[in-house]
Amino acid sequence: MKKVVLLLTLMSLLALTACGGKSTSTSGSASGEEFVVGTDAAYAPFEYLKDGKIVGFDVDLLKAVMKEAKLDYKLKNTGWEPLFASLRDEQVQAGISAITINDKRKQSYDFSAPYFESINKILTKQGSNIKSVDDLKGKKVSVQNGTTGQEALEKKFGKDNASVKKYESNVLAIQALLNGEVDAVVADNTVVDEYAKNNPDKKLVVVNDKTNFESEYYGIALPKGSKDKATVDKALKKVIEDGTYTKIYKKWFKVEPNLDALKK
Ligand code: ARG
């Protein structure tokens, strides 16, 4: 009996030292140590789950960029807001999630060069009288919490507008429209266009409003001051220039990308 206890104590001690050794080792990603990339895999066609796997345009692009950068990486489905917290705590070394580069975010995170142009759009039911952002006044609108869609609505209607309903994921924001809890959803054009197209039975329409919504650009997010930014930028540039980006783009969107739009 005593022997068993002694053995167990010894084993747990060994386990403890093993952990201690790992956590004190210096972190460094370019040197072959684990490079974790966070995402919110609920934003088709950019990142979503299919048969338990994370797939999408961003996923393919990331793979090409990481290969070019010679970074051994792991993609982790963190969710949207936890992704930003993980970037701040450096629990992840990068984030790819259709993330719009903007001045506010640039204060807390670094970004790669832009890789995709986007704009917010309104998703609503067919027959709805919502034809522009102005028509959303007094209506219930859902957004994914902490997105540029939320920001655009708050800018237009004021921050304390109770009719803007925030959801943890865009899937839930769309669900709210389908359930009749809200009159419209505001999210990125490619996402709402795809959703309306792929779900004709839901009888939805997409409303474009270029006066109230502005053009945005996605970037790969990195912790502020990340030493990996130059590596990621160089690899992304190569992937865009050597035709890999175009191949991935055509696979997902069936049309040629406008590479000039990324050069600004
Ligand atoms: N582009 C928008 C933003 O950066 C929405 C992105 C949401 N991405 C996601 N994977 N849910 O705010």
CSV table of C-alpha atoms and ligand atoms in Angstrom, one decimal:
chain,number,residue,atom,x,y,z
A,1,MET,CA,0.0,0.0,0.0
A,2,LYS,CA,2.7,2.4,1.1
A,3,LYS,CA,4.6,1.6,-2.0
A,4,VAL,CA,1.7,2.5,-4.3
A,5,VAL,CA,1.3,5.9,-2.6
A,6,LEU,CA,5.0,6.6,-2.9
A,7,LEU,CA,4.9,5.7,-6.6
A,8,LEU,CA,1.9,7.9,-7.2
A,9,THR,CA,3.5,10.9,-5.4
A,10,LEU,CA,6.6,10.3,-7.5
A,11,MET,CA,4.6,10.2,-10.7
A,12,SER,CA,2.7,13.4,-10.0
A,13,LEU,CA,5.9,15.1,-9.1
A,14,LEU,CA,7.4,14.0,-12.4
A,15,ALA,CA,4.3,15.3,-14.2
A,16,LEU,CA,4.5,18.6,-12.5
A,17,THR,CA,8.2,19.1,-13.4
A,18,ALA,CA,7.4,18.2,-17.0
A,19,CYS,CA,4.7,20.9,-17.2
A,20,GLY,CA,6.9,23.4,-15.5
A,21,GLY,CA,9.6,22.8,-18.0
A,22,LYS,CA,7.2,23.5,-20.9
A,23,SER,CA,5.7,26.6,-19.6
A,24,THR,CA,9.0,28.2,-18.8
A,25,SER,CA,10.4,27.6,-22.3
A,26,THR,CA,10.6,30.7,-24.4
A,27,SER,CA,7.9,31.1,-26.9
A,28,GLY,CA,8.7,31.7,-30.5
A,29,SER,CA,6.7,30.8,-33.5
A,30,ALA,CA,9.0,31.2,-36.4
A,31,SER,CA,11.3,28.6,-34.8
A,32,GLY,CA,8.9,25.7,-35.3
A,33,GLU,CA,7.0,26.1,-32.1
A,34,GLU,CA,3.3,26.0,-32.1
A,35,PHE,CA,1.6,28.8,-34.1
A,36,VAL,CA,-2.1,28.9,-33.3
A,37,VAL,CA,-4.5,30.9,-35.5
A,38,GLY,CA,-7.9,31.7,-34.1
A,39,THR,CA,-11.1,31.9,-36.1
A,40,ASP,CA,-14.9,32.1,-35.7
A,41,ALA,CA,-16.0,29.3,-37.9
A,42,ALA,CA,-19.6,30.5,-38.4
A,43,TYR,CA,-19.1,32.9,-41.3
A,44,ALA,CA,-19.6,31.0,-44.5
A,45,PRO,CA,-18.0,31.2,-47.1
A,46,PHE,CA,-15.0,32.5,-45.2
A,47,GLU,CA,-14.8,30.0,-42.3
A,48,TYR,CA,-17.4,27.5,-41.3
A,49,LEU,CA,-17.7,23.9,-40.2
A,50,LYS,CA,-18.3,21.1,-42.7
A,51,ASP,CA,-18.3,17.5,-41.4
A,52,GLY,CA,-16.6,18.8,-38.3
A,53,LYS,CA,-13.8,20.5,-40.2
A,54,ILE,CA,-13.1,24.2,-40.6
A,55,VAL,CA,-13.3,25.1,-44.2
A,56,GLY,CA,-13.7,28.3,-46.3
A,57,PHE,CA,-11.9,30.9,-48.3
A,58,ASP,CA,-9.9,32.2,-45.3
A,59,VAL,CA,-8.9,28.6,-44.4
A,60,ASP,CA,-7.5,27.9,-47.9
A,61,LEU,CA,-5.8,31.3,-48.0
A,62,LEU,CA,-4.3,30.8,-44.5
A,63,LYS,CA,-3.0,27.4,-45.6
A,64,ALA,CA,-1.2,28.9,-48.6
A,65,VAL,CA,0.2,31.8,-46.6
A,66,MET,CA,1.5,29.6,-43.8
A,67,LYS,CA,3.1,27.2,-46.3
A,68,GLU,CA,4.8,30.1,-47.9
A,69,ALA,CA,5.9,31.5,-44.6
A,70,LYS,CA,7.1,28.0,-43.5
A,71,LEU,CA,5.0,28.3,-40.3
A,72,ASP,CA,3.7,25.1,-38.7
A,73,TYR,CA,0.3,26.2,-37.6
A,74,LYS,CA,-2.9,25.0,-36.0
A,75,LEU,CA,-6.3,26.6,-36.7
A,76,LYS,CA,-8.5,26.9,-33.7
A,77,ASN,CA,-12.2,27.7,-33.6
A,78,THR,CA,-12.2,30.3,-30.8
A,79,GLY,CA,-15.4,32.2,-31.6
A,80,TRP,CA,-15.5,35.9,-32.5
A,81,GLU,CA,-15.0,37.9,-29.4
A,82,PRO,CA,-12.8,35.4,-27.7
A,83,LEU,CA,-10.5,35.6,-30.7
A,84,PHE,CA,-9.7,39.2,-29.9
A,85,ALA,CA,-9.1,38.4,-26.3
A,86,SER,CA,-6.9,35.6,-27.3
A,87,LEU,CA,-4.9,37.9,-29.6
A,88,ARG,CA,-4.5,40.4,-26.7
A,89,ASP,CA,-3.3,37.6,-24.3
A,90,GLU,CA,-1.2,36.1,-27.1
A,91,GLN,CA,-3.0,32.8,-26.6
A,92,VAL,CA,-3.1,32.8,-30.4
A,93,GLN,CA,-0.4,34.1,-32.7
A,94,ALA,CA,-2.8,35.2,-35.4
A,95,GLY,CA,-6.5,35.4,-36.3
A,96,ILE,CA,-8.2,35.0,-39.7
A,97,SER,CA,-12.0,35.5,-39.6
A,98,ALA,CA,-13.1,38.0,-42.3
A,99,ILE,CA,-11.7,40.6,-39.9
A,100,THR,CA,-12.0,44.2,-41.1
A,101,ILE,CA,-8.9,46.3,-40.7
A,102,ASN,CA,-10.0,49.6,-39.1
A,103,ASP,CA,-8.4,52.4,-37.1
A,104,LYS,CA,-10.0,51.3,-33.8
A,105,ARG,CA,-8.7,47.8,-34.1
A,106,LYS,CA,-5.3,49.0,-35.2
A,107,GLN,CA,-4.8,50.5,-31.8
A,108,SER,CA,-4.9,47.0,-30.2
A,109,TYR,CA,-3.8,44.6,-32.9
A,110,ASP,CA,-1.5,44.5,-35.9
A,111,PHE,CA,-2.8,43.5,-39.3
A,112,SER,CA,-1.4,42.0,-42.5
A,113,ALA,CA,-1.8,43.8,-45.7
A,114,PRO,CA,-5.5,43.7,-46.9
A,115,TYR,CA,-6.6,40.5,-48.7
A,116,PHE,CA,-10.3,41.0,-49.4
A,117,GLU,CA,-12.6,43.9,-50.1
A,118,SER,CA,-16.0,43.9,-48.4
A,119,ILE,CA,-19.0,46.1,-47.5
A,120,ASN,CA,-21.9,45.6,-45.1
A,121,LYS,CA,-25.3,44.8,-46.5
A,122,ILE,CA,-28.8,44.3,-45.2
A,123,LEU,CA,-30.5,40.9,-45.2
A,124,THR,CA,-34.3,41.0,-44.9
A,125,LYS,CA,-37.4,39.1,-45.9
A,126,GLN,CA,-38.8,39.3,-49.4
A,127,GLY,CA,-41.6,41.8,-49.5
A,128,SER,CA,-40.1,43.9,-46.7
A,129,ASN,CA,-40.2,47.6,-47.1
A,130,ILE,CA,-36.6,48.0,-46.0
A,131,LYS,CA,-34.8,49.4,-49.0
A,132,SER,CA,-31.9,51.3,-47.3
A,133,VAL,CA,-30.2,51.8,-44.0
A,134,ASP,CA,-32.6,54.8,-43.3
A,135,ASP,CA,-35.5,52.3,-43.5
A,136,LEU,CA,-34.0,50.4,-40.5
A,137,LYS,CA,-35.0,53.3,-38.2
A,138,GLY,CA,-37.5,52.0,-35.6
A,139,LYS,CA,-37.0,48.4,-36.8
A,140,LYS,CA,-35.3,45.6,-35.0
A,141,VAL,CA,-32.0,44.7,-36.5
A,142,SER,CA,-29.6,41.9,-35.6
A,143,VAL,CA,-25.9,41.9,-35.9
A,144,GLN,CA,-23.0,39.8,-34.6
A,145,ASN,CA,-21.7,41.5,-31.5
A,146,GLY,CA,-18.5,43.5,-32.0
A,147,THR,CA,-18.6,43.6,-35.8
A,148,THR,CA,-18.4,46.5,-38.2
A,149,GLY,CA,-22.1,46.0,-38.9
A,150,GLN,CA,-22.9,46.8,-35.3
A,151,GLU,CA,-20.6,49.8,-35.5
A,152,ALA,CA,-22.2,51.2,-38.7
A,153,LEU,CA,-25.7,50.9,-37.2
A,154,GLU,CA,-24.6,52.6,-33.9
A,155,LYS,CA,-22.9,55.4,-35.9
A,156,LYS,CA,-26.2,55.9,-37.8
A,157,PHE,CA,-28.8,55.5,-35.0
A,158,GLY,CA,-26.8,56.1,-31.8
A,159,LYS,CA,-25.2,53.8,-29.4
A,160,ASP,CA,-28.1,53.2,-27.0
A,161,ASN,CA,-30.4,52.1,-29.7
A,162,ALA,CA,-32.2,49.1,-28.2
A,163,SER,CA,-33.5,47.9,-31.5
A,164,VAL,CA,-30.0,46.7,-32.5
A,165,LYS,CA,-29.9,43.2,-31.2
A,166,LYS,CA,-26.5,41.7,-30.8
A,167,TYR,CA,-25.7,38.0,-31.1
A,168,GLU,CA,-22.6,36.0,-30.3
A,169,SER,CA,-22.4,34.6,-33.9
A,170,ASN,CA,-23.7,35.7,-37.3
A,171,VAL,CA,-25.5,32.3,-37.5
A,172,LEU,CA,-27.6,33.3,-34.5
A,173,ALA,CA,-28.1,36.8,-35.9
A,174,ILE,CA,-29.6,35.2,-39.1
A,175,GLN,CA,-31.6,32.8,-37.0
A,176,ALA,CA,-33.2,35.7,-35.3
A,177,LEU,CA,-34.4,37.0,-38.7
A,178,LEU,CA,-35.8,33.6,-39.6
A,179,ASN,CA,-37.6,33.3,-36.3
A,180,GLY,CA,-39.2,36.7,-36.8
A,181,GLU,CA,-37.4,38.2,-33.8
A,182,VAL,CA,-35.9,40.9,-35.9
A,183,ASP,CA,-36.7,42.6,-39.3
A,184,ALA,CA,-33.2,42.5,-40.7
A,185,VAL,CA,-29.6,41.5,-40.3
A,186,VAL,CA,-26.6,43.6,-41.1
A,187,ALA,CA,-23.4,41.7,-42.1
A,188,ASP,CA,-20.7,41.4,-44.7
A,189,ASN,CA,-22.0,41.3,-48.3
A,190,THR,CA,-20.4,38.0,-49.4
A,191,VAL,CA,-21.9,36.3,-46.3
A,192,VAL,CA,-25.5,37.5,-46.7
A,193,ASP,CA,-25.4,37.1,-50.5
A,194,GLU,CA,-24.3,33.5,-50.1
A,195,TYR,CA,-26.9,32.8,-47.4
A,196,ALA,CA,-29.8,34.2,-49.5
A,197,LYS,CA,-28.6,32.4,-52.6
A,198,ASN,CA,-28.1,29.0,-50.8
A,199,ASN,CA,-31.4,29.2,-48.9
A,200,PRO,CA,-34.1,30.2,-51.5
A,201,ASP,CA,-36.8,28.5,-49.4
A,202,LYS,CA,-36.2,31.2,-46.7
A,203,LYS,CA,-37.3,33.9,-49.1
A,204,LEU,CA,-34.8,36.5,-48.3
A,205,VAL,CA,-33.5,39.6,-50.1
A,206,VAL,CA,-30.2,41.5,-49.8
A,207,VAL,CA,-30.2,45.3,-49.7
A,208,ASN,CA,-27.2,47.2,-50.8
A,209,ASP,CA,-26.7,50.8,-49.5
A,210,LYS,CA,-23.4,52.3,-50.6
A,211,THR,CA,-24.3,55.7,-49.1
A,212,ASN,CA,-24.4,54.4,-45.6
A,213,PHE,CA,-22.0,51.5,-45.7
A,214,GLU,CA,-18.4,51.9,-46.6
A,215,SER,CA,-15.9,49.7,-48.3
A,216,GLU,CA,-13.8,47.6,-45.8
A,217,TYR,CA,-10.8,45.4,-46.2
A,218,TYR,CA,-10.0,42.1,-44.4
A,219,GLY,CA,-6.6,41.4,-42.9
A,220,ILE,CA,-5.0,38.7,-40.9
A,221,ALA,CA,-4.8,40.0,-37.3
A,222,LEU,CA,-1.8,39.6,-35.1
A,223,PRO,CA,-1.0,40.5,-31.5
A,224,LYS,CA,0.2,44.1,-31.3
A,225,GLY,CA,3.9,44.2,-32.0
A,226,SER,CA,4.0,40.7,-33.3
A,227,LYS,CA,7.4,39.7,-34.7
A,228,ASP,CA,5.5,37.6,-37.3
A,229,LYS,CA,3.9,40.5,-39.2
A,230,ALA,CA,6.8,40.9,-41.7
A,231,THR,CA,6.8,37.1,-42.4
A,232,VAL,CA,3.1,37.0,-42.8
A,233,ASP,CA,3.0,40.0,-45.1
A,234,LYS,CA,5.8,38.7,-47.3
A,235,ALA,CA,4.1,35.3,-47.6
A,236,LEU,CA,0.7,36.9,-48.4
A,237,LYS,CA,2.3,39.1,-51.0
A,238,LYS,CA,3.9,36.1,-52.7
A,239,VAL,CA,0.6,34.1,-52.6
A,240,ILE,CA,-1.2,37.1,-54.3
A,241,GLU,CA,1.5,37.6,-56.9
A,242,ASP,CA,2.2,34.0,-57.8
A,243,GLY,CA,-1.5,33.2,-58.7
A,244,THR,CA,-2.3,31.1,-55.7
A,245,TYR,CA,-4.7,33.7,-54.3
A,246,THR,CA,-6.5,33.9,-57.6
A,247,LYS,CA,-6.9,30.1,-57.7
A,248,ILE,CA,-8.3,30.0,-54.2
A,249,TYR,CA,-10.6,33.0,-55.0
A,250,LYS,CA,-12.0,31.4,-58.1
A,251,LYS,CA,-12.5,28.1,-56.2
A,252,TRP,CA,-14.8,29.9,-53.7
A,253,PHE,CA,-16.3,32.8,-55.7
A,254,LYS,CA,-16.2,31.5,-59.3
A,255,VAL,CA,-15.0,34.9,-60.6
A,256,GLU,CA,-11.7,36.6,-61.0
A,257,PRO,CA,-10.5,38.7,-58.1
A,258,ASN,CA,-9.8,42.4,-58.5
A,259,LEU,CA,-6.3,42.4,-57.3
A,260,ASP,CA,-6.0,46.2,-57.9
A,261,ALA,CA,-8.6,46.7,-55.2
A,262,LEU,CA,-6.1,45.2,-52.6
A,263,LYS,CA,-3.3,47.6,-53.6
A,264,LYS,CA,-4.7,50.6,-51.7
B,1,ARG,N1,-15.9,42.0,-41.3
B,1,ARG,C1,-16.7,42.1,-40.1
B,1,ARG,C2,-15.9,42.7,-39.0
B,1,ARG,O1,-14.7,42.6,-39.0
B,1,ARG,C3,-17.4,40.9,-39.6
B,1,ARG,C4,-16.5,39.7,-39.5
B,1,ARG,C5,-17.2,38.6,-38.7
B,1,ARG,N2,-16.4,37.4,-38.9
B,1,ARG,C6,-16.7,36.2,-38.4
B,1,ARG,N3,-15.9,35.2,-38.6
B,1,ARG,N4,-17.8,36.1,-37.7
B,1,ARG,O2,-16.4,43.2,-38.0
